[in-house]
Amino acid sequence: MAGIPELQPGAEVPMRLMSEGTQYEKGDIIVFYQNEVKIVHRVEHVYTFNGETFYVTEGVNPETNPLVDISPVSGKDIIGIVDLSAEAFITIEEILKNRFVPFSTAYGMPSSTQEKPLKYLSYFKRAQELVNFFSKGIKPQSLTDREARLWYLRQEYKMRDMLDHSLSLKLQAVQAFYLRNCLRTRARELMKDQKLAEFLEKTEKNKIWDDFVKHTENKGYKGVGIWREIIESSMRSRQDVNDDLEISGWEVCNRWWKYFKIG
């Protein structure tokens, strides 16, 4: 692979130091260091997990760093590059292991490479893998509002079959919870109307697990009833939205509907 001229070994890349607590967005290019070697990644997805913000990144300079992913961006995308500085050090091994770069302290990065393992991270990652599979082949920002909603509903309809029923009811609830969060995020990424998607991202944010458990308890559910309700609510969409888009239940469950290619 020829690589990107701006990111060849020894190339100078314009950067700026970001202040503590900076929140990055999809498409931002970040720079940090591994043994004084500049590592360049592009933010592909942004997620909230247990109250913390995580960035799924993609390596963009494999010539310099052969261990990172080999999916370069084009020269026209090399904008808004930021320098997270040597103080923002994080090991490349952690990125290779999880592809999640946690941003929390100085310059948006952890002050220590010893991160406390996140609760239920494996279930979140599995949910993301399933969503990636079911959206494979659909270009981002390519669906109408109706098509994106129909895609979401079809995955929601199949959710019960996605759960591992050998697990405890609580862990099945965890699975369903993160599947719904990931499906909502992906459906918004697939929408052509990104202004509406951004509005929904701000006004109807994905829930945090611990907060949602408390919310369910406050509704009067107890014991295993909490986990049953979380599972059911994760597969229960807003009917008023479906009605506004004139989507019928038959369209959702009929695999031979004309929109089957997006579901």
JSON list of C-alpha atoms in Angstrom, two decimals, residues 97-188:
[
{"chain": "A", "resi": 97, "resn": "LYS", "atom": "CA", "xyz": [-6.83, -5.41, 22.34]},
{"chain": "A", "resi": 98, "resn": "ASN", "atom": "CA", "xyz": [-10.07, -3.43, 22.52]},
{"chain": "A", "resi": 99, "resn": "ARG", "atom": "CA", "xyz": [-9.94, -0.68, 19.89]},
{"chain": "A", "resi": 100, "resn": "PHE", "atom": "CA", "xyz": [-11.44, 1.54, 22.54]},
{"chain": "A", "resi": 101, "resn": "VAL", "atom": "CA", "xyz": [-9.47, 4.63, 23.56]},
{"chain": "A", "resi": 102, "resn": "PRO", "atom": "CA", "xyz": [-10.79, 6.01, 26.86]},
{"chain": "A", "resi": 103, "resn": "PHE", "atom": "CA", "xyz": [-10.75, 9.78, 27.29]},
{"chain": "A", "resi": 104, "resn": "SER", "atom": "CA", "xyz": [-11.05, 10.93, 30.88]},
{"chain": "A", "resi": 105, "resn": "THR", "atom": "CA", "xyz": [-8.31, 13.14, 32.32]},
{"chain": "A", "resi": 106, "resn": "ALA", "atom": "CA", "xyz": [-5.34, 15.24, 31.16]},
{"chain": "A", "resi": 107, "resn": "TYR", "atom": "CA", "xyz": [-5.67, 16.26, 27.51]},
{"chain": "A", "resi": 108, "resn": "GLY", "atom": "CA", "xyz": [-8.65, 13.96, 27.32]},
{"chain": "A", "resi": 109, "resn": "MET", "atom": "CA", "xyz": [-6.56, 10.84, 27.91]},
{"chain": "A", "resi": 110, "resn": "PRO", "atom": "CA", "xyz": [-6.04, 8.65, 30.99]},
{"chain": "A", "resi": 111, "resn": "SER", "atom": "CA", "xyz": [-3.19, 9.73, 33.25]},
{"chain": "A", "resi": 112, "resn": "SER", "atom": "CA", "xyz": [-2.32, 6.07, 33.75]},
{"chain": "A", "resi": 113, "resn": "THR", "atom": "CA", "xyz": [-2.24, 3.12, 31.38]},
{"chain": "A", "resi": 114, "resn": "GLN", "atom": "CA", "xyz": [-3.66, 0.94, 34.15]},
{"chain": "A", "resi": 115, "resn": "GLU", "atom": "CA", "xyz": [-7.38, 1.33, 33.49]},
{"chain": "A", "resi": 116, "resn": "LYS", "atom": "CA", "xyz": [-9.94, -0.32, 35.74]},
{"chain": "A", "resi": 117, "resn": "PRO", "atom": "CA", "xyz": [-11.77, -2.98, 33.70]},
{"chain": "A", "resi": 118, "resn": "LEU", "atom": "CA", "xyz": [-15.17, -1.71, 32.65]},
{"chain": "A", "resi": 119, "resn": "LYS", "atom": "CA", "xyz": [-18.24, -3.51, 33.89]},
{"chain": "A", "resi": 120, "resn": "TYR", "atom": "CA", "xyz": [-19.98, -5.46, 31.11]},
{"chain": "A", "resi": 121, "resn": "LEU", "atom": "CA", "xyz": [-17.56, -4.20, 28.43]},
{"chain": "A", "resi": 122, "resn": "SER", "atom": "CA", "xyz": [-17.61, -7.60, 26.70]},
{"chain": "A", "resi": 123, "resn": "TYR", "atom": "CA", "xyz": [-21.39, -7.40, 26.30]},
{"chain": "A", "resi": 124, "resn": "PHE", "atom": "CA", "xyz": [-21.14, -3.91, 24.84]},
{"chain": "A", "resi": 125, "resn": "LYS", "atom": "CA", "xyz": [-18.48, -5.08, 22.38]},
{"chain": "A", "resi": 126, "resn": "ARG", "atom": "CA", "xyz": [-20.58, -8.11, 21.38]},
{"chain": "A", "resi": 127, "resn": "ALA", "atom": "CA", "xyz": [-23.57, -5.86, 20.79]},
{"chain": "A", "resi": 128, "resn": "GLN", "atom": "CA", "xyz": [-21.46, -3.65, 18.55]},
{"chain": "A", "resi": 129, "resn": "GLU", "atom": "CA", "xyz": [-20.25, -6.69, 16.59]},
{"chain": "A", "resi": 130, "resn": "LEU", "atom": "CA", "xyz": [-23.83, -7.81, 15.98]},
{"chain": "A", "resi": 131, "resn": "VAL", "atom": "CA", "xyz": [-24.89, -4.33, 14.88]},
{"chain": "A", "resi": 132, "resn": "ASN", "atom": "CA", "xyz": [-21.91, -4.16, 12.52]},
{"chain": "A", "resi": 133, "resn": "PHE", "atom": "CA", "xyz": [-22.97, -7.49, 11.02]},
{"chain": "A", "resi": 134, "resn": "PHE", "atom": "CA", "xyz": [-26.60, -6.51, 10.51]},
{"chain": "A", "resi": 135, "resn": "SER", "atom": "CA", "xyz": [-25.70, -3.14, 8.97]},
{"chain": "A", "resi": 136, "resn": "LYS", "atom": "CA", "xyz": [-22.95, -4.51, 6.74]},
{"chain": "A", "resi": 137, "resn": "GLY", "atom": "CA", "xyz": [-23.23, -3.19, 3.20]},
{"chain": "A", "resi": 138, "resn": "ILE", "atom": "CA", "xyz": [-25.36, -0.17, 4.10]},
{"chain": "A", "resi": 139, "resn": "LYS", "atom": "CA", "xyz": [-23.57, 3.11, 3.49]},
{"chain": "A", "resi": 140, "resn": "PRO", "atom": "CA", "xyz": [-23.66, 5.69, 6.30]},
{"chain": "A", "resi": 141, "resn": "GLN", "atom": "CA", "xyz": [-26.06, 8.58, 5.68]},
{"chain": "A", "resi": 142, "resn": "SER", "atom": "CA", "xyz": [-27.76, 6.68, 2.85]},
{"chain": "A", "resi": 143, "resn": "LEU", "atom": "CA", "xyz": [-31.24, 5.91, 4.25]},
{"chain": "A", "resi": 144, "resn": "THR", "atom": "CA", "xyz": [-34.35, 8.03, 4.50]},
{"chain": "A", "resi": 145, "resn": "ASP", "atom": "CA", "xyz": [-35.84, 8.52, 7.95]},
{"chain": "A", "resi": 146, "resn": "ARG", "atom": "CA", "xyz": [-38.39, 5.82, 7.18]},
{"chain": "A", "resi": 147, "resn": "GLU", "atom": "CA", "xyz": [-35.82, 3.34, 5.88]},
{"chain": "A", "resi": 148, "resn": "ALA", "atom": "CA", "xyz": [-33.52, 3.91, 8.87]},
{"chain": "A", "resi": 149, "resn": "ARG", "atom": "CA", "xyz": [-36.44, 3.42, 11.26]},
{"chain": "A", "resi": 150, "resn": "LEU", "atom": "CA", "xyz": [-37.50, 0.25, 9.44]},
{"chain": "A", "resi": 151, "resn": "TRP", "atom": "CA", "xyz": [-33.95, -1.12, 9.64]},
{"chain": "A", "resi": 152, "resn": "TYR", "atom": "CA", "xyz": [-33.92, -0.39, 13.38]},
{"chain": "A", "resi": 153, "resn": "LEU", "atom": "CA", "xyz": [-37.30, -2.06, 13.93]},
{"chain": "A", "resi": 154, "resn": "ARG", "atom": "CA", "xyz": [-36.25, -5.17, 12.06]},
{"chain": "A", "resi": 155, "resn": "GLN", "atom": "CA", "xyz": [-33.20, -5.61, 14.25]},
{"chain": "A", "resi": 156, "resn": "GLU", "atom": "CA", "xyz": [-35.32, -4.92, 17.33]},
{"chain": "A", "resi": 157, "resn": "TYR", "atom": "CA", "xyz": [-37.75, -7.62, 16.12]},
{"chain": "A", "resi": 158, "resn": "LYS", "atom": "CA", "xyz": [-34.87, -10.12, 15.97]},
{"chain": "A", "resi": 159, "resn": "MET", "atom": "CA", "xyz": [-33.33, -9.07, 19.28]},
{"chain": "A", "resi": 160, "resn": "ARG", "atom": "CA", "xyz": [-34.75, -11.90, 21.37]},
{"chain": "A", "resi": 161, "resn": "ASP", "atom": "CA", "xyz": [-32.99, -14.39, 19.11]},
{"chain": "A", "resi": 162, "resn": "MET", "atom": "CA", "xyz": [-29.72, -12.46, 19.52]},
{"chain": "A", "resi": 163, "resn": "LEU", "atom": "CA", "xyz": [-29.70, -12.96, 23.30]},
{"chain": "A", "resi": 164, "resn": "ASP", "atom": "CA", "xyz": [-27.72, -15.79, 24.88]},
{"chain": "A", "resi": 165, "resn": "HIS", "atom": "CA", "xyz": [-30.46, -17.62, 26.78]},
{"chain": "A", "resi": 166, "resn": "SER", "atom": "CA", "xyz": [-27.89, -19.75, 28.62]},
{"chain": "A", "resi": 167, "resn": "LEU", "atom": "CA", "xyz": [-26.99, -16.64, 30.64]},
{"chain": "A", "resi": 168, "resn": "SER", "atom": "CA", "xyz": [-28.72, -15.41, 33.76]},
{"chain": "A", "resi": 169, "resn": "LEU", "atom": "CA", "xyz": [-31.74, -13.17, 33.25]},
{"chain": "A", "resi": 170, "resn": "LYS", "atom": "CA", "xyz": [-29.70, -10.19, 34.46]},
{"chain": "A", "resi": 171, "resn": "LEU", "atom": "CA", "xyz": [-26.97, -10.75, 31.87]},
{"chain": "A", "resi": 172, "resn": "GLN", "atom": "CA", "xyz": [-29.59, -11.20, 29.17]},
{"chain": "A", "resi": 173, "resn": "ALA", "atom": "CA", "xyz": [-30.93, -7.82, 30.24]},
{"chain": "A", "resi": 174, "resn": "VAL", "atom": "CA", "xyz": [-27.42, -6.37, 29.92]},
{"chain": "A", "resi": 175, "resn": "GLN", "atom": "CA", "xyz": [-27.21, -7.81, 26.41]},
{"chain": "A", "resi": 176, "resn": "ALA", "atom": "CA", "xyz": [-30.59, -6.39, 25.39]},
{"chain": "A", "resi": 177, "resn": "PHE", "atom": "CA", "xyz": [-29.77, -3.00, 26.89]},
{"chain": "A", "resi": 178, "resn": "TYR", "atom": "CA", "xyz": [-26.53, -2.56, 24.95]},
{"chain": "A", "resi": 179, "resn": "LEU", "atom": "CA", "xyz": [-28.01, -3.99, 21.77]},
{"chain": "A", "resi": 180, "resn": "ARG", "atom": "CA", "xyz": [-30.67, -1.31, 21.86]},
{"chain": "A", "resi": 181, "resn": "ASN", "atom": "CA", "xyz": [-28.12, 1.44, 22.52]},
{"chain": "A", "resi": 182, "resn": "CYS", "atom": "CA", "xyz": [-25.92, 0.28, 19.64]},
{"chain": "A", "resi": 183, "resn": "LEU", "atom": "CA", "xyz": [-28.88, -0.11, 17.29]},
{"chain": "A", "resi": 184, "resn": "ARG", "atom": "CA", "xyz": [-30.09, 3.40, 18.05]},
{"chain": "A", "resi": 185, "resn": "THR", "atom": "CA", "xyz": [-26.64, 4.84, 17.40]},
{"chain": "A", "resi": 186, "resn": "ARG", "atom": "CA", "xyz": [-26.21, 2.94, 14.14]},
{"chain": "A", "resi": 187, "resn": "ALA", "atom": "CA", "xyz": [-29.69, 3.84, 12.86]},
{"chain": "A", "resi": 188, "resn": "ARG", "atom": "CA", "xyz": [-28.83, 7.51, 13.32]}
]
